[in-house]
Amino acid sequence: MNMLEIKQLTKKFGEYTAVDNLSLSVQEGEIFGFLGPNGAGKSTTIHMATSLLSATKGEIEIMGRNITKHSRFAKQAIGFVPQDLAIYEDMTAYENVHFFAGLYGLRGAELKRSAIEALEFVGLADRQGSYPKSFSGGMKRRLNIACAIAHRPKLIIMDEPTVGIDPQSRNYILNSVRKLNRRGSTIIYTSHYMEEVEEICSQIAIIDHGKIIAEGTKAELKAIITNQKNISITVRSTERLPMEQLKSIVGVNTVEAAEQTINISSAVEINNLNPIIQLLVASGVEIRGVEAQEPSLETVFLTLTGRTLRDE
Amino acid sequence: MSEPRDASELLKIGYKVALLVFTVGQSLSSETSITPWYILSVLLYLSTNLLFYMLKKESFRLLVAVLSIGIAIAMFQDHPLVILLLPAHLYELASIFVGKQGIASSLLMMIPLLLVPRQLMLLYILIAAVTLIYFSTLKLYDNKLRGQHSELERMRGDLERVHTRLQENNEFLRQAEYTLKLEERNRLSQDIHDNIGHAMTSALIQMEAAKRLIKINSDQASLLLDNAIHISKEGIESIRFDLKKMKPPTEQMGVNRMKLFIDEFSDKYPIRTAFTYEGNMDFISPIHWKIIQDNMKEAFTNMMKYAGATAVSIHVQVLPLLIKATVTDNGQGKGKIVKGLGIIGMEERAATVGGKVIVDGSRGFSVTTLIPYTP
Amino acid sequence: MNILRIAGKELKVFRDIKMLLFMLATPVLLMLILGTALSGNFHGTVKVDPIRVLYSYNSTSSAVGKQWEAFLLEAKASGIRFEEATSRTETDVVKDVQNGLYTGYARIADKGISYYGNSGSGKENGIVQGLLAALADRYRLTITETGLSASNGNYVTEASVDAVRQPGGLDYFAVAVTTMIILYSALTAGQLIETERSRHTDLRLLVSPVTKGEIFAGKIVGTLVLNAIFVAIIVLLSKYMFGANWGEHLWLVFLVLLTEIVLALSLGLGVGYCLKGNAAGSVLMIVIQAAAFVGGAYTPVDQTTGMMNFLSRYSPLHWSNDAILQIIYAGNLMAAPPAMMLNLGCSILLLALAIVLMRRREGL
C-alpha cells in the first residue's frame, strides 16, 4: 500500500512556483529521503502533506485517503517533526510530550505511558522533569522528535531534523530514525545533507526548483550518471600482477597498473572487491591500501543540476 | 464568457421586478393616492434599472445606480414601502465599490434603517437579508461558473497546444527522415559517379580497344582485358564499400546542426559561445535533438531579453540513463524565477518524451533539459 | 476536551513566579499611587465668588459635630457661606433653593450628609458638592445628592430614599485600575497567536487532529480563566489590603469585570489578526492608552467636561467603571446588564472579525 501518494502537486506563492507539478509515492515501511538544496521546495511539499499549507493544484493521499476529505484520519496517521524547534520552553520535557500526545486523543494512563515511552525512545527519560531551556541543542532536537512520535504515527515526517547539531546527537537521531522504522513507521526524511540521506534512506527523491529530477534507490540514482566505480589499490610492487585473471573477474572493465598502484574500473552495481583482493593476496601481491570510489549522491546532484547541494 | 453573467443578471432583474411589483401592488391597495408623479417615478425607476444592465462601463453604471437610489428615495416621501427596493441597489453599489465584500454590503444595506418607519423595520430587515443571501448566492454560482468556464477554456488551449506540438514533432520526424534519404541519395550518386562511373568508363574503353586489337595483337588485347577486369573488380569493391558506409551517422547531423545554429547566433550577436559534448552521441535520437535544439533556441531568446550576458556555454552530455543539455550564461541571473511562457514551453516540449527542465538563476542563468532514454 | 487541554496549557503561566508577582504588583502599586497622589481630585477647595448654602444639623454624634464645625470654618475661608436653616420647614428651604436664593441645602445627620442642589447654578453647585463629597470621604460619611432639575418651572423636590454614597480616592482607583489592567490584557491576547507562531508550535498544533476552531477556543478560554483569576486576586487584594470598597454585590461586579475581560481579549485578537507583528502591539497600546485616559482611569469622568466627557462615553472603561460604581455605591444592580451587553456585543463583533480573518489565512 502507498503510505503517501502525491499527484501532480503544485504550490504557487503569487507568481512564484515553489512546487511544480510534483508526483511521488512512498511505500509502507520505507525510509524515504527527500534530498535537495535549501529552497528546493522540500518543506513546502511536506507542509502540504501535513495540511499546513493548501495545495494550489493536485492531490495528496495518505494510505489511500485524500487528506482534505479525511483530514482527521490523515492527521492522526502522521507524526510531524518540524524543521524549527517547536516546543514550549515554559513546560517540562514531559509536559511537552504529554500535551502534544494528548492532542492525538490519548488519555489517562495510556497517555502517560506513551509520553514516557517517547522520552525514553529519544533518551531523555532521565531529564523528563527539566525545562528545555537547560537542554543542549541536540537534546532539544530530540525532544522535538519525541513530541511527534508519542502517538505512534504510521507515517513520520521529519523536516531537516538534524540542522545545526553536534555529530553525536546527529548519530543518535539517525539511529532513532532507523529504530522508528523497525518499529513499523514509514518515514519521510528531508535533508540537504546528502550523507544522512545516503546513510539511512531506502528510497530517495532528489528535488530541485520544486521538481523531482530523479528518484530511486541509492544505486539507481547513481546509475543515472555513471555505471563505473574506481577501485584504487596501493601495493608494494606490481610485478606479480595476475592481469588476465583480474580482468576476468565479473564486472571488471579495465585494469591499469602503475609502479605501486593498480586502478581498476568496474561496474558499479557488482560488489567484486572481495574476489579482487583475494586474487591479489593469493598471487602474492602485498596490499598496502584499498580505496573504492563510488559516485556519491552529491555527484549525482551536481551532474544533474550543475550545482552543489549546499550553496554556500 | 458572457452566458453565465447574462443568466445571473436575468435572475437579478427578475428579483427586482418581483420586489417592484410587490411594492407597487401594496401602494395600489393602500389608501395613499397614486399621483402622476408616482407613476412617473416608477417608470423612471424602471428605465434607469434597465439602463444599469445595458451599460458596461463601471463609472456609468455607478452613476445610474446612484440615480436609481435617488429616485427610490424621492418616492419614499409618499410611499414608504419603496424603501424595500433599496437593498438590491445598495448591494449592487457596494459590489461596484468594494468587490465582493459581504460585510461591507450588508452594512451599507443597514443605512436606510435610519429612515425606515417603525412599522416597516422588520420587513425591511427581512428584505435586506433575503437580498443579501440571494445576491451572494448568485454571485457565488456566477463566479464558480465563470471559473469553470475559464478552466475549460484553458484546458482547450492546452489540448490545442499539445496537439500542435505532437504534429510538429511528427512533421519533423518525417522531414528528418526525408532529408536523411535525400542526403544519402546525393552522396550515393556522387560516389557512384566518382568511383564506379570512372571505373566503368575506363573498363569500357579498355574493353573496346581489346575488341579491336583481338585479331591483330591478341597478347596486347588480353593485357587490356586483364586491365578491364581489374578495374571492374575495383569498381565492385568500391560499390560494396559505399553500400557499407552508406548511412551517415545521425550524431553527425545533430551535432553539426547545433554547431551551425550556434555559429549563426554568435555571428549575429556579440556573445561568446562555447559548445561542448561528451558521452556517446549515438544515443540521441532525432526527436531528442529537436527538443534540445528548440530549448536551446528558447533559452537564447530569454537570455537576449533579460540576462545581459556576454558569454553562453552549451553542454550536451549523455549519461547512462539520461541525456542532459545545459545552456548557461554569465548574466545577472535571477533569485526566484517566475515561469513565463518560454519556460513552460520548454517544459512541455521536454515532457513529451518524459523529460524535465530545470531553470536556475543562482549563478547566471541556466536551463538544463534532462531527457531519459533507454540505451 | 482538546479545548480544555489547550486552555490548561495556557494556565501554566501561573508557575512563573516572577511574572506572577509583576502582574499582581503593577496594579496594586498603581492603585496605591493613583489613589493617594490623585486624591486631590476628591478633596480640593477652590476660591470662588461667595456661595450661599443652607444647612440643617441633625446629628447627635459629637464626632460628626466637631468635623462639621471644622468644615464650616474651612468653607468660610474659601468664601462659601453656610447658613443654618433654623426653624424653617424643609419645603421652605427647598423653595429658596429652587428660586436660586441659595445654591443648595445640606442636611447633616448621623448616617451622613444629604444635599439638595439647584441645577440652575451648576458651577457653584459642583463646588459645594465637591466640598461635601470630600468631607464625607474624609470622614467616611455618606452623602445623598438630589439634583433639582428645572423643567417648565416645576422643580423636582423629592429626595431619594436610598443614600447614594460616593467613592473615595482609593475606592475609585481600585475600580478604575482594575478595569484598566483588564484592558491591558488585550496586549497579551494580541500576542496569543503570535507567540505560538514565533515558537513554531503553531505548526505542531495545526498538524494534530485538532481543528483551528478548537485551538482558537482553547487559547481564549485559557487566557480568560487566567485573567479572571488575576482579576479576582487583584480585587481581593485591594479589598483587604487597602480596604477599598467593592460593595455588597461582589459577584455582580465580578461578572461585569468578566465581560470586560472577554472584550479585552477579543480586542487583542481582532487587532492581532488585522495587523501583523509589532504593528498590532503598538496599535493596541494606543487604543488602550486612549481608552484608559478618556475612560477615567486617571481622572474620574464626572470631573471632566467638554470633549473629554463626550469621548469618555465611547471608552469601554467608562461604561464598565460606571456600571461597577453604580452597583457599589447606588446598589443599582440594573446598571450591570447594559454594560455587560455592550462588552459582550463588541466582543462578538471583534471575535467574528478575527475568525473571518483566521479562516482566510493559511496557518494559525
PDB file of C-alpha atoms in Angstrom, chain C residues 123-246:
ATOM      1  CA  LYS C 123     -20.890  75.604  38.631  1.00  0.00           C
ATOM      2  CA  GLU C 124     -21.380  76.696  42.211  1.00  0.00           C
ATOM      3  CA  ASN C 125     -23.365  73.609  42.864  1.00  0.00           C
ATOM      4  CA  GLY C 126     -20.494  71.480  41.651  1.00  0.00           C
ATOM      5  CA  ILE C 127     -18.120  73.174  44.032  1.00  0.00           C
ATOM      6  CA  VAL C 128     -20.343  72.643  47.007  1.00  0.00           C
ATOM      7  CA  GLN C 129     -20.938  69.066  46.036  1.00  0.00           C
ATOM      8  CA  GLY C 130     -17.235  68.518  45.677  1.00  0.00           C
ATOM      9  CA  LEU C 131     -16.556  70.001  49.083  1.00  0.00           C
ATOM     10  CA  LEU C 132     -19.200  67.930  50.733  1.00  0.00           C
ATOM     11  CA  ALA C 133     -18.056  64.837  48.969  1.00  0.00           C
ATOM     12  CA  ALA C 134     -14.529  65.469  50.123  1.00  0.00           C
ATOM     13  CA  LEU C 135     -15.731  65.933  53.648  1.00  0.00           C
ATOM     14  CA  ALA C 136     -17.813  62.830  53.525  1.00  0.00           C
ATOM     15  CA  ASP C 137     -14.969  60.903  52.016  1.00  0.00           C
ATOM     16  CA  ARG C 138     -12.516  62.087  54.583  1.00  0.00           C
ATOM     17  CA  TYR C 139     -14.698  61.066  57.436  1.00  0.00           C
ATOM     18  CA  ARG C 140     -16.380  58.117  55.832  1.00  0.00           C
ATOM     19  CA  LEU C 141     -19.777  59.672  55.797  1.00  0.00           C
ATOM     20  CA  THR C 142     -22.267  59.011  53.140  1.00  0.00           C
ATOM     21  CA  ILE C 143     -23.778  61.644  51.015  1.00  0.00           C
ATOM     22  CA  THR C 144     -27.013  61.916  49.153  1.00  0.00           C
ATOM     23  CA  GLU C 145     -27.311  64.146  46.169  1.00  0.00           C
ATOM     24  CA  THR C 146     -30.534  65.153  44.697  1.00  0.00           C
ATOM     25  CA  GLY C 147     -30.305  67.290  41.646  1.00  0.00           C
ATOM     26  CA  LEU C 148     -33.114  69.782  41.231  1.00  0.00           C
ATOM     27  CA  SER C 149     -33.600  69.955  37.547  1.00  0.00           C
ATOM     28  CA  ALA C 150     -35.661  72.665  36.020  1.00  0.00           C
ATOM     29  CA  SER C 151     -38.352  71.864  33.513  1.00  0.00           C
ATOM     30  CA  ASN C 152     -41.108  74.326  32.692  1.00  0.00           C
ATOM     31  CA  GLY C 153     -40.796  75.969  36.044  1.00  0.00           C
ATOM     32  CA  ASN C 154     -41.505  72.812  38.008  1.00  0.00           C
ATOM     33  CA  TYR C 155     -38.802  71.629  40.274  1.00  0.00           C
ATOM     34  CA  VAL C 156     -38.241  68.135  41.375  1.00  0.00           C
ATOM     35  CA  THR C 157     -38.032  68.262  45.075  1.00  0.00           C
ATOM     36  CA  GLU C 158     -38.133  64.722  46.218  1.00  0.00           C
ATOM     37  CA  ALA C 159     -35.106  63.234  47.837  1.00  0.00           C
ATOM     38  CA  SER C 160     -34.223  59.669  47.054  1.00  0.00           C
ATOM     39  CA  VAL C 161     -34.792  57.155  49.773  1.00  0.00           C
ATOM     40  CA  ASP C 162     -31.510  55.354  49.396  1.00  0.00           C
ATOM     41  CA  ALA C 163     -28.428  57.176  50.323  1.00  0.00           C
ATOM     42  CA  VAL C 164     -26.050  57.424  47.393  1.00  0.00           C
ATOM     43  CA  ARG C 165     -22.532  57.077  48.570  1.00  0.00           C
ATOM     44  CA  GLN C 166     -19.546  58.474  46.752  1.00  0.00           C
ATOM     45  CA  PRO C 167     -16.281  56.644  46.295  1.00  0.00           C
ATOM     46  CA  GLY C 168     -13.114  57.902  47.901  1.00  0.00           C
ATOM     47  CA  GLY C 169      -9.803  58.180  46.074  1.00  0.00           C
ATOM     48  CA  LEU C 170      -8.633  54.704  46.755  1.00  0.00           C
ATOM     49  CA  ASP C 171     -12.053  53.229  46.228  1.00  0.00           C
ATOM     50  CA  TYR C 172     -12.350  54.898  42.896  1.00  0.00           C
ATOM     51  CA  PHE C 173      -8.932  53.894  41.719  1.00  0.00           C
ATOM     52  CA  ALA C 174      -9.333  50.341  42.929  1.00  0.00           C
ATOM     53  CA  VAL C 175     -12.127  50.032  40.385  1.00  0.00           C
ATOM     54  CA  ALA C 176     -10.516  52.163  37.683  1.00  0.00           C
ATOM     55  CA  VAL C 177      -7.138  50.471  37.869  1.00  0.00           C
ATOM     56  CA  THR C 178      -8.716  47.027  37.843  1.00  0.00           C
ATOM     57  CA  THR C 179     -10.715  47.806  34.736  1.00  0.00           C
ATOM     58  CA  MET C 180      -7.656  49.400  33.143  1.00  0.00           C
ATOM     59  CA  ILE C 181      -5.466  46.419  33.927  1.00  0.00           C
ATOM     60  CA  ILE C 182      -8.078  44.218  32.351  1.00  0.00           C
ATOM     61  CA  LEU C 183      -7.916  46.297  29.211  1.00  0.00           C
ATOM     62  CA  TYR C 184      -4.181  45.777  29.167  1.00  0.00           C
ATOM     63  CA  SER C 185      -4.733  42.054  28.858  1.00  0.00           C
ATOM     64  CA  ALA C 186      -5.631  42.846  25.238  1.00  0.00           C
ATOM     65  CA  LEU C 187      -1.893  43.150  24.729  1.00  0.00           C
ATOM     66  CA  THR C 188      -1.266  39.580  25.779  1.00  0.00           C
ATOM     67  CA  ALA C 189      -4.243  38.434  23.766  1.00  0.00           C
ATOM     68  CA  GLY C 190      -2.814  40.168  20.708  1.00  0.00           C
ATOM     69  CA  GLN C 191       0.341  38.157  21.207  1.00  0.00           C
ATOM     70  CA  LEU C 192      -1.544  34.933  21.822  1.00  0.00           C
ATOM     71  CA  ILE C 193      -1.228  33.570  18.334  1.00  0.00           C
ATOM     72  CA  GLU C 194       1.994  35.393  17.615  1.00  0.00           C
ATOM     73  CA  THR C 195       3.833  33.597  20.412  1.00  0.00           C
ATOM     74  CA  GLU C 196       2.776  30.216  19.081  1.00  0.00           C
ATOM     75  CA  ARG C 197       3.991  31.302  15.707  1.00  0.00           C
ATOM     76  CA  SER C 198       7.343  32.531  16.954  1.00  0.00           C
ATOM     77  CA  ARG C 199       7.907  29.292  18.864  1.00  0.00           C
ATOM     78  CA  HIS C 200       6.821  27.323  15.772  1.00  0.00           C
ATOM     79  CA  THR C 201       4.431  25.382  17.941  1.00  0.00           C
ATOM     80  CA  ASP C 202       1.623  26.588  15.704  1.00  0.00           C
ATOM     81  CA  LEU C 203       2.830  24.005  13.171  1.00  0.00           C
ATOM     82  CA  ARG C 204       2.568  21.251  15.775  1.00  0.00           C
ATOM     83  CA  LEU C 205      -0.904  22.330  16.802  1.00  0.00           C
ATOM     84  CA  LEU C 206      -2.070  22.551  13.222  1.00  0.00           C
ATOM     85  CA  VAL C 207      -0.787  19.147  12.127  1.00  0.00           C
ATOM     86  CA  SER C 208      -2.513  17.480  15.054  1.00  0.00           C
ATOM     87  CA  PRO C 209      -6.096  16.318  14.568  1.00  0.00           C
ATOM     88  CA  VAL C 210      -7.413  19.391  16.347  1.00  0.00           C
ATOM     89  CA  THR C 211      -9.347  21.962  14.380  1.00  0.00           C
ATOM     90  CA  LYS C 212      -8.306  25.570  14.129  1.00  0.00           C
ATOM     91  CA  GLY C 213     -11.509  26.466  15.937  1.00  0.00           C
ATOM     92  CA  GLU C 214     -10.580  24.255  18.882  1.00  0.00           C
ATOM     93  CA  ILE C 215      -7.136  25.787  19.116  1.00  0.00           C
ATOM     94  CA  PHE C 216      -8.641  29.244  18.958  1.00  0.00           C
ATOM     95  CA  ALA C 217     -11.300  28.479  21.541  1.00  0.00           C
ATOM     96  CA  GLY C 218      -8.834  26.732  23.833  1.00  0.00           C
ATOM     97  CA  LYS C 219      -6.489  29.653  23.837  1.00  0.00           C
ATOM     98  CA  ILE C 220      -9.295  32.103  24.515  1.00  0.00           C
ATOM     99  CA  VAL C 221     -10.756  30.039  27.324  1.00  0.00           C
ATOM    100  CA  GLY C 222      -7.303  29.601  28.814  1.00  0.00           C
ATOM    101  CA  THR C 223      -6.458  33.293  28.863  1.00  0.00           C
ATOM    102  CA  LEU C 224      -9.935  34.127  30.019  1.00  0.00           C
ATOM    103  CA  VAL C 225      -9.593  31.897  33.042  1.00  0.00           C
ATOM    104  CA  LEU C 226      -6.069  33.130  33.644  1.00  0.00           C
ATOM    105  CA  ASN C 227      -7.144  36.758  33.592  1.00  0.00           C
ATOM    106  CA  ALA C 228     -10.224  36.062  35.655  1.00  0.00           C
ATOM    107  CA  ILE C 229      -8.099  34.558  38.384  1.00  0.00           C
ATOM    108  CA  PHE C 230      -5.726  37.502  38.253  1.00  0.00           C
ATOM    109  CA  VAL C 231      -8.528  39.979  38.469  1.00  0.00           C
ATOM    110  CA  ALA C 232     -10.079  38.106  41.363  1.00  0.00           C
ATOM    111  CA  ILE C 233      -6.786  38.246  43.196  1.00  0.00           C
ATOM    112  CA  ILE C 234      -6.393  41.952  42.497  1.00  0.00           C
ATOM    113  CA  VAL C 235      -9.912  42.696  43.658  1.00  0.00           C
ATOM    114  CA  LEU C 236      -9.458  40.740  46.841  1.00  0.00           C
ATOM    115  CA  LEU C 237      -6.033  42.257  47.478  1.00  0.00           C
ATOM    116  CA  SER C 238      -7.337  45.786  47.118  1.00  0.00           C
ATOM    117  CA  LYS C 239     -10.321  44.943  49.264  1.00  0.00           C
ATOM    118  CA  TYR C 240      -8.360  43.546  52.166  1.00  0.00           C
ATOM    119  CA  MET C 241      -5.031  45.372  51.817  1.00  0.00           C
ATOM    120  CA  PHE C 242      -6.307  48.886  51.170  1.00  0.00           C
ATOM    121  CA  GLY C 243      -9.817  48.391  52.393  1.00  0.00           C
ATOM    122  CA  ALA C 244     -11.163  49.546  49.051  1.00  0.00           C
ATOM    123  CA  ASN C 245     -14.915  49.469  48.855  1.00  0.00           C
ATOM    124  CA  TRP C 246     -16.187  46.833  46.417  1.00  0.00           C
TER     125      TRP C 246
END
